[in-house]
Coordinates of C-alpha atoms and ligand atoms in Angstrom, one line a residue:
M176 CA 38.3 54.0 98.3
S177 CA 40.8 56.1 100.2
L178 CA 43.4 58.1 98.4
N179 CA 46.0 55.5 99.2
D180 CA 43.7 52.6 97.8
V181 CA 43.3 54.4 94.4
A182 CA 47.1 55.2 94.3
R183 CA 47.9 51.6 94.9
A184 CA 45.3 50.4 92.4
L185 CA 47.1 52.7 89.8
V186 CA 50.3 50.9 90.3
A187 CA 48.9 47.3 90.8
P188 CA 51.4 44.7 89.7
G189 CA 51.6 44.2 85.9
K190 CA 49.7 47.4 85.2
G191 CA 50.4 51.1 84.5
I192 CA 48.8 54.3 83.1
L193 CA 47.8 55.4 79.6
A194 CA 48.5 59.1 79.3
A195 CA 45.9 60.2 76.7
D196 CA 45.7 63.7 77.8
E197 CA 47.3 65.6 74.9
S198 CA 46.0 69.1 74.7
G199 CA 44.6 70.5 71.6
G200 CA 47.9 71.7 70.3
T201 CA 49.8 68.5 71.2
I202 CA 47.1 66.1 69.5
K203 CA 47.2 68.3 66.4
K204 CA 51.0 67.7 66.2
R205 CA 50.4 63.9 66.6
F206 CA 47.6 63.8 64.0
D207 CA 49.7 65.9 61.5
T208 CA 52.3 62.9 61.5
I209 CA 49.6 60.6 60.1
G210 CA 47.9 63.3 57.8
C211 CA 44.6 63.4 59.9
D212 CA 42.8 66.7 60.6
S213 CA 42.4 67.3 64.2
T214 CA 38.6 67.7 64.4
E215 CA 36.6 67.0 67.4
D216 CA 35.1 63.9 65.8
R217 CA 38.6 62.4 64.9
R218 CA 39.9 63.1 68.5
R219 CA 36.9 61.3 69.8
A220 CA 37.2 58.4 67.5
Y221 CA 40.9 58.0 68.3
R222 CA 40.3 58.0 72.1
E223 CA 37.3 55.7 71.7
M224 CA 39.5 53.4 69.7
L225 CA 42.1 53.2 72.5
F226 CA 39.6 52.9 75.5
T227 CA 37.5 50.2 73.8
T228 CA 40.6 47.9 73.2
K229 CA 39.7 44.4 74.5
G230 CA 42.2 43.0 76.9
A231 CA 43.9 46.3 77.6
D232 CA 42.4 46.2 81.2
E233 CA 44.9 43.5 82.0
F234 CA 47.8 46.0 81.7
V235 CA 46.2 49.4 82.1
S236 CA 45.0 50.5 85.5
G237 CA 44.1 54.2 84.6
V238 CA 43.9 56.6 81.8
I239 CA 44.7 60.4 82.0
L240 CA 42.0 62.3 80.0
F241 CA 42.1 65.8 78.6
D242 CA 39.2 68.3 79.5
E243 CA 37.5 67.7 76.1
T244 CA 37.7 64.0 76.4
I245 CA 36.2 63.6 79.8
R246 CA 33.1 65.3 78.5
Q247 CA 32.8 63.3 75.2
N248 CA 30.6 60.4 74.5
A249 CA 31.5 57.2 72.5
S250 CA 29.6 56.5 69.2
D251 CA 27.2 54.4 71.2
G252 CA 26.4 57.4 73.4
R253 CA 28.2 56.2 76.6
P254 CA 30.4 58.9 78.2
L255 CA 34.2 57.9 77.5
P256 CA 35.0 57.9 81.3
K257 CA 32.2 55.4 81.8
I258 CA 33.6 53.1 79.2
L259 CA 36.9 53.0 81.2
E260 CA 35.1 52.5 84.5
E261 CA 33.1 49.5 83.1
Q262 CA 36.5 47.8 82.5
G263 CA 37.8 48.5 85.8
I264 CA 40.1 51.3 84.4
I265 CA 40.3 54.4 86.5
P266 CA 39.7 57.6 84.8
G267 CA 42.0 60.6 85.5
I268 CA 42.3 64.2 84.3
K269 CA 45.0 66.7 83.4
V270 CA 44.4 69.8 85.3
D271 CA 47.2 72.1 84.5
K272 CA 46.8 74.7 81.8
G273 CA 50.2 74.2 80.2
A274 CA 53.8 75.7 80.7
V275 CA 54.3 79.4 80.0
T276 CA 57.4 81.4 80.0
L277 CA 58.7 82.2 83.5
A278 CA 58.8 85.9 84.4
K279 CA 62.3 87.3 84.6
S280 CA 63.8 84.2 83.2
P281 CA 62.9 83.9 79.6
N282 CA 64.4 80.5 78.8
E283 CA 62.5 78.7 81.6
K284 CA 58.8 77.8 82.1
V285 CA 56.4 77.6 84.9
T286 CA 53.1 75.8 84.8
D287 CA 49.7 77.7 84.8
G288 CA 46.4 76.5 86.1
L289 CA 46.0 77.2 89.9
D290 CA 43.3 79.9 89.5
G291 CA 39.8 78.3 90.0
L292 CA 41.5 74.8 90.5
R293 CA 39.3 73.8 93.4
D294 CA 36.1 74.4 91.6
R295 CA 37.4 72.5 88.5
L296 CA 38.4 69.6 90.6
I297 CA 34.9 69.4 92.1
E298 CA 33.5 69.3 88.5
Y299 CA 35.9 66.7 87.4
R300 CA 35.2 64.5 90.3
G301 CA 31.6 64.7 89.3
L302 CA 32.5 63.6 85.8
G303 CA 34.3 60.5 87.3
A304 CA 37.9 61.5 87.7
K305 CA 39.6 59.8 90.6
F306 CA 43.1 61.1 90.0
A307 CA 44.7 64.1 88.3
K308 CA 48.0 65.2 86.7
W309 CA 50.0 68.5 86.8
R310 CA 53.1 68.6 84.7
A311 CA 56.1 71.1 85.4
V312 CA 58.7 71.4 82.7
I313 CA 62.5 71.8 83.6
D314 CA 64.9 72.3 80.8
I315 CA 68.6 71.6 81.0
A316 CA 71.0 74.0 79.1
D317 CA 73.7 76.4 79.9
G318 CA 73.0 78.1 83.3
I319 CA 69.5 76.5 83.6
P320 CA 67.5 75.3 85.4
T321 CA 67.8 78.0 88.0
Q322 CA 67.0 77.5 91.7
Y323 CA 64.3 80.0 91.1
C324 CA 62.6 77.9 88.3
L325 CA 62.8 74.7 90.5
K326 CA 61.3 76.5 93.5
V327 CA 58.3 78.1 91.7
N328 CA 57.4 74.9 89.9
A329 CA 57.7 72.9 93.0
H330 CA 55.5 75.3 94.9
A331 CA 52.8 75.1 92.2
L332 CA 53.0 71.3 92.2
A333 CA 52.5 71.2 95.8
R334 CA 49.6 73.7 95.8
Y335 CA 47.9 71.6 93.1
A336 CA 48.6 68.3 95.1
A337 CA 47.2 69.6 98.3
L338 CA 44.0 70.9 96.5
C339 CA 43.6 67.5 94.8
Q340 CA 43.8 65.7 98.1
E341 CA 41.2 67.9 99.8
E342 CA 38.8 67.0 97.0
D343 CA 39.6 63.4 97.2
I344 CA 41.5 63.2 94.1
V345 CA 44.9 61.5 93.9
P346 CA 47.4 63.8 92.6
I347 CA 50.1 62.7 90.0
V348 CA 53.0 65.0 90.7
E349 CA 54.9 65.4 87.5
P350 CA 58.2 67.4 87.4
E351 CA 59.7 66.6 83.9
V352 CA 63.3 67.1 83.3
L353 CA 63.4 67.3 79.5
M354 CA 65.7 64.9 77.5
D355 CA 65.9 67.4 74.5
G356 CA 69.4 68.8 75.1
D357 CA 72.9 67.5 74.6
H358 CA 73.7 67.1 78.3
S359 CA 75.2 63.8 79.8
I360 CA 73.4 61.3 82.1
E361 CA 75.4 62.7 85.0
R362 CA 74.0 66.2 84.5
C363 CA 70.5 64.7 84.2
Y364 CA 71.2 62.8 87.4
E365 CA 72.2 66.1 89.2
V366 CA 69.3 68.2 88.0
T367 CA 66.8 65.4 88.5
T368 CA 68.1 65.0 92.1
A369 CA 67.9 68.8 92.7
T370 CA 64.3 69.0 91.2
L371 CA 62.8 66.1 93.2
H372 CA 64.5 67.4 96.4
T373 CA 62.7 70.8 95.9
V374 CA 59.5 69.2 95.1
F375 CA 59.4 66.9 98.2
N376 CA 60.5 69.7 100.3
E377 CA 57.4 71.7 99.1
L378 CA 55.0 68.7 99.3
Y379 CA 56.1 68.2 102.9
K380 CA 55.7 71.9 103.7
Q381 CA 52.3 72.1 102.1
R382 CA 51.0 69.0 104.0
V383 CA 50.6 66.7 101.2
A384 CA 50.0 63.1 102.3
L385 CA 52.8 61.1 100.5
D386 CA 50.8 57.8 100.7
G387 CA 48.1 59.4 98.7
M388 CA 50.0 60.7 95.7
L389 CA 52.1 59.2 92.8
L390 CA 55.3 60.7 91.3
K391 CA 55.6 61.0 87.5
P392 CA 59.2 61.8 86.7
N393 CA 61.7 61.4 83.9
M394 CA 64.2 58.6 83.9
V395 CA 67.9 59.5 84.5
I396 CA 69.0 59.5 80.9
P397 CA 71.3 61.3 78.6
G398 CA 70.0 64.2 76.4
K399 CA 69.0 63.0 73.0
K400 CA 71.7 65.3 71.4
N401 CA 74.5 63.8 73.6
S402 CA 76.8 61.3 71.9
S403 CA 76.1 58.7 74.5
Y404 CA 72.4 58.6 73.7
P405 CA 70.8 56.0 73.6
A406 CA 72.4 54.6 76.6
K407 CA 72.2 51.0 77.7
P408 CA 69.1 50.2 79.7
E409 CA 71.2 48.7 82.5
L410 CA 73.0 52.2 83.0
I411 CA 69.8 54.1 82.9
A412 CA 68.2 51.7 85.4
E413 CA 71.2 52.0 87.7
R414 CA 71.4 55.8 87.7
T415 CA 67.7 56.3 87.9
V416 CA 67.2 53.9 90.9
A417 CA 70.3 55.4 92.7
C418 CA 68.9 59.0 92.2
F419 CA 65.3 58.0 93.4
R420 CA 66.6 56.1 96.5
N421 CA 68.2 59.3 97.6
V422 CA 65.3 61.7 97.2
V423 CA 62.0 59.8 97.0
P424 CA 60.4 58.8 100.3
A425 CA 59.4 55.1 100.7
E426 CA 56.0 56.4 101.8
V427 CA 55.1 57.2 98.1
P428 CA 53.3 54.1 96.7
G429 CA 54.5 54.4 93.1
I430 CA 56.7 56.1 90.6
V431 CA 55.0 56.1 87.1
F432 CA 57.5 57.2 84.5
L433 CA 56.9 59.4 81.5
S434 CA 58.4 58.4 78.2
G435 CA 59.4 61.9 77.2
G436 CA 60.4 61.1 73.7
Q437 CA 62.1 57.7 74.1
G438 CA 61.2 55.1 71.5
D439 CA 58.4 52.7 72.4
E440 CA 60.7 49.6 72.8
E441 CA 63.4 51.8 74.5
A442 CA 60.9 52.9 77.2
S443 CA 59.8 49.3 77.9
A444 CA 63.5 48.0 77.9
N445 CA 64.4 50.8 80.4
L446 CA 61.5 50.2 82.7
S447 CA 62.1 46.5 82.7
A448 CA 65.8 46.9 83.5
M449 CA 64.8 49.0 86.5
N450 CA 62.4 46.4 87.8
K451 CA 65.1 43.7 87.4
L452 CA 67.1 45.6 90.1
G453 CA 64.1 45.4 92.5
P454 CA 62.4 44.9 95.0
H455 CA 62.3 48.7 95.5
P456 CA 60.6 50.7 98.3
W457 CA 58.0 51.9 95.7
Q458 CA 56.3 50.3 92.7
L459 CA 58.1 51.4 89.5
S460 CA 55.6 51.6 86.7
F461 CA 54.7 53.6 83.5
S462 CA 52.4 56.5 82.7
Y463 CA 53.3 56.7 79.0
G464 CA 51.8 58.8 76.2
R465 CA 53.9 58.4 73.1
A466 CA 55.6 55.1 74.1
L467 CA 52.0 53.5 74.4
Q468 CA 50.3 55.2 71.5
A469 CA 52.8 55.9 68.6
P470 CA 52.5 52.5 66.8
S471 CA 48.8 52.5 67.2
L472 CA 48.4 56.0 65.9
K473 CA 50.4 55.0 62.8
A474 CA 48.3 51.9 62.2
W475 CA 45.1 53.8 62.6
K476 CA 46.0 56.6 60.2
G477 CA 42.8 58.6 61.0
D478 CA 40.7 55.9 59.3
D479 CA 38.0 53.9 61.0
A480 CA 38.7 51.1 58.7
N481 CA 42.0 50.6 60.6
I482 CA 40.6 50.4 64.1
A483 CA 41.4 46.7 64.6
A484 CA 45.1 47.4 63.6
G485 CA 45.2 50.4 65.8
Q486 CA 43.9 48.4 68.8
S487 CA 46.2 45.5 68.3
A488 CA 49.3 47.8 68.2
Y489 CA 48.1 49.5 71.3
L490 CA 47.4 46.2 73.1
H491 CA 50.7 45.0 72.2
R492 CA 52.7 47.9 73.6
A493 CA 50.4 47.7 76.9
H494 CA 51.4 44.0 77.1
M495 CA 55.0 44.8 76.6
N496 CA 54.9 47.5 79.4
G497 CA 53.0 45.0 81.5
L498 CA 55.9 42.6 81.3
A499 CA 58.4 45.4 82.0
R500 CA 56.7 45.8 85.3
S501 CA 58.2 42.7 86.6
G502 CA 61.5 43.0 84.7
E503 CA 60.4 40.4 82.2
Y504 CA 60.4 42.4 79.1
T505 CA 63.2 41.5 76.6
A506 CA 63.4 42.5 73.0
T507 CA 62.6 39.0 71.9
A508 CA 59.3 39.4 73.8
D509 CA 58.5 42.1 71.3
A510 CA 57.6 41.8 67.6
G511 CA 58.8 38.6 65.9
L512 CA 58.1 35.5 64.1
C513 CA 57.9 31.8 64.9
V514 CA 59.1 30.0 61.8
L515 CA 58.3 26.4 61.4
V516 CA 60.5 24.8 58.6
G517 CA 59.9 21.7 56.6
V518 CA 62.3 20.4 54.0
T519 CA 61.3 18.3 50.9
H520 CA 63.5 16.4 48.5
D521 CA 64.1 19.0 45.8
D522 CA 64.9 21.8 48.3
S523 CA 68.4 23.4 47.9
A524 CA 70.7 25.9 49.5
E525 CA 69.3 28.3 47.0
S526 CA 65.7 27.8 48.3
A527 CA 66.9 28.2 51.9
S528 CA 68.4 31.5 51.2
K529 CA 65.4 32.7 49.0
L530 CA 63.0 31.7 51.9
A531 CA 65.2 33.6 54.4
S532 CA 65.0 36.7 52.4
K533 CA 61.2 36.3 52.0
V534 CA 60.7 35.9 55.8
A535 CA 62.9 38.9 56.7
N536 CA 61.2 41.2 54.2
L537 CA 57.5 40.2 54.3
R538 CA 55.6 43.4 55.2
I539 CA 53.3 41.8 57.9
F540 CA 53.9 43.9 61.0
D541 CA 52.1 47.0 62.0
G542 CA 52.3 49.9 59.5
E543 CA 53.3 47.5 56.8
Q544 CA 56.7 46.9 58.3
S545 CA 59.0 43.8 57.8
L546 CA 60.8 41.8 60.5
L547 CA 63.9 43.7 59.5
D548 CA 62.1 47.1 59.9
V549 CA 60.8 46.3 63.3
G550 CA 64.0 44.7 64.5
G551 CA 62.2 41.6 65.4
A552 CA 63.5 38.2 66.3
A553 CA 62.8 34.8 64.6
L554 CA 62.3 31.6 66.4
V555 CA 63.1 28.9 64.0
V556 CA 61.9 25.3 64.5
S557 CA 62.5 22.5 62.1
Q558 CA 59.3 20.4 61.6
F559 CA 59.4 17.6 59.1
T560 CA 55.7 16.9 59.9
L561 CA 54.8 19.9 57.7
Y562 CA 55.3 17.5 54.8
G563 CA 52.9 14.9 56.2
D564 CA 50.6 13.6 53.5
T565 CA 47.0 12.8 54.9
T566 CA 45.2 12.2 51.6
R567 CA 45.2 8.5 51.8
G568 CA 44.2 6.3 54.7
R569 CA 44.3 7.2 58.3
R570 CA 48.1 7.2 58.8
P571 CA 50.0 10.3 57.5
S572 CA 52.8 9.4 55.1
W573 CA 56.3 11.1 55.6
I574 CA 57.6 10.3 52.1
A575 CA 57.6 13.8 50.9
A576 CA 59.8 14.9 53.9
A577 CA 63.5 15.1 53.2
R578 CA 65.7 12.7 55.2
P579 CA 67.6 14.3 58.2
E580 CA 70.9 14.1 56.4
Q581 CA 69.5 16.5 53.7
A582 CA 67.1 18.6 55.9
E583 CA 69.5 19.5 58.7
P584 CA 72.1 21.4 56.7
L585 CA 69.3 23.3 54.8
V586 CA 67.7 24.3 58.0
D587 CA 71.1 25.6 59.1
A588 CA 71.6 27.4 55.8
F589 CA 68.2 29.1 56.4
V590 CA 69.1 30.3 59.9
D591 CA 72.5 31.6 58.6
A592 CA 70.9 33.3 55.8
L593 CA 68.5 35.1 58.2
R594 CA 71.3 36.0 60.5
T595 CA 73.4 37.5 57.6
L596 CA 70.4 39.6 56.7
G597 CA 70.5 41.0 60.2
V598 CA 67.6 39.1 61.9
R599 CA 68.2 37.8 65.4
V600 CA 67.5 34.2 65.4
E601 CA 66.8 31.6 68.1
A602 CA 67.0 28.1 66.7
G603 CA 65.9 24.9 68.3
R604 CA 68.0 21.7 68.1
F605 CA 67.5 19.8 64.9
G606 CA 65.5 16.7 65.6
A607 CA 64.9 17.4 69.3
N608 CA 61.5 17.0 70.9
M609 CA 61.1 20.7 71.5
Q610 CA 58.3 22.3 73.5
V611 CA 57.4 25.5 71.6
A612 CA 55.2 28.1 73.2
L613 CA 53.7 30.4 70.6
V614 CA 51.6 33.6 71.3
N615 CA 49.7 33.9 67.9
D616 CA 49.1 37.6 68.2
G617 CA 47.1 38.8 65.2
P618 CA 46.5 36.1 64.6
V619 CA 48.5 35.6 61.5
T620 CA 49.8 32.2 60.1
L621 CA 51.3 32.1 56.5
M622 CA 52.6 29.3 54.4
L623 CA 55.6 30.2 52.3
E624 CA 57.0 28.0 49.6
A625 CA 60.6 28.5 48.5
Ligands
13P951 P1 55.1 60.9 77.1 O1 55.1 59.5 77.8 O2 54.8 61.0 75.7 O3 56.2 61.8 77.7 O4 53.8 61.6 77.8 C1 53.6 61.4 79.1 C2 52.9 62.7 79.7 O5 51.8 62.5 80.1 C3 53.7 63.9 79.6 O6 53.0 64.8 80.4

């Protein structure tokens, strides 16, 4: 496969990249949040859980690995990169050595790792890596970033990218403008424009083939400490696409965003809003770390007994971002419940509101969260057939089901009670012959009696 073939496969429709390349320090920070010691065995177990998730290959085109991970074997002895390859998922490798203080500008950073890079790339290629990643960090604050910082980081990114292409490895070029500050979305727009302009200037000068690379940038978004954060997905989408149309050549096959501290649903919603504005000259996709892994890490808790829960949480996020690739993600496509409601003779307004409270507060989502905790939606469908009695004969009896005059106001009361509790509700029309499509993800089906 040519560099362009690999780059295009990484941004194939409906798919994106999992960034699982946390360095030793970063993965320790993540494990600390779930009270798990960062030992080599736990790191391997965690990554093995992600990489063996059945069905993830439908939404995940490639995985970025850390140096330790690309050399590790799964519990059955197979090398971890091989496990990915066997599912058609392309293994990649982080090759930078982290950001260090920039000489003569103590509040800025430059990324290390060019020394010996050519030899390391040859070795990684032998271990199965077909693409690589190098991250430069640009901070926004009073008086920074300086032109000096943009220039040295862009120079290093271009040197790395050219070396990768010589070794037949697709470079992912990642200049990340951080979202930690209190800056506005307009300031992020200006800095991201200046950064990308400097980066593409260097890539051009250093002869990097633009059709054989991917860009991994931040979205144009207000700083987390700015009062306008979080901004609406439509605004982020409009500013980000406007910025990129100005500075990213159409020859680049894809832009794979980092999540950079956005919430998982936020990152899906923002990407989806951008794709809704398409078609664009490049594929707009994801290369998320935290936004793909956070719920999975929380469900796993460092314990192998929770592998199924961890995998289901990861698959769900991958699926949601797969939908975002074509602008089809909406919050209601995320966590939620389909509630089929049957009413019997002795039901009352009181039983309707008791049932609503039960449904809203049941701890059945990942991490023992309720529908209210996850901000999920409920699709409520009235279904008198739930009270069908099949104990006698071959014809079900509907005697136990309440008449429509009694049932309809009680279903309405149930919907109102859910809404009052703060649940988003979609309800069908009472008595209508509805076509309900249900993805039973879990699968979990519960019967609740009021
Ligand atoms: P986040 O999505 O957590 O920002 O990680 C992506 C990444 O690889 C940063 O270098």
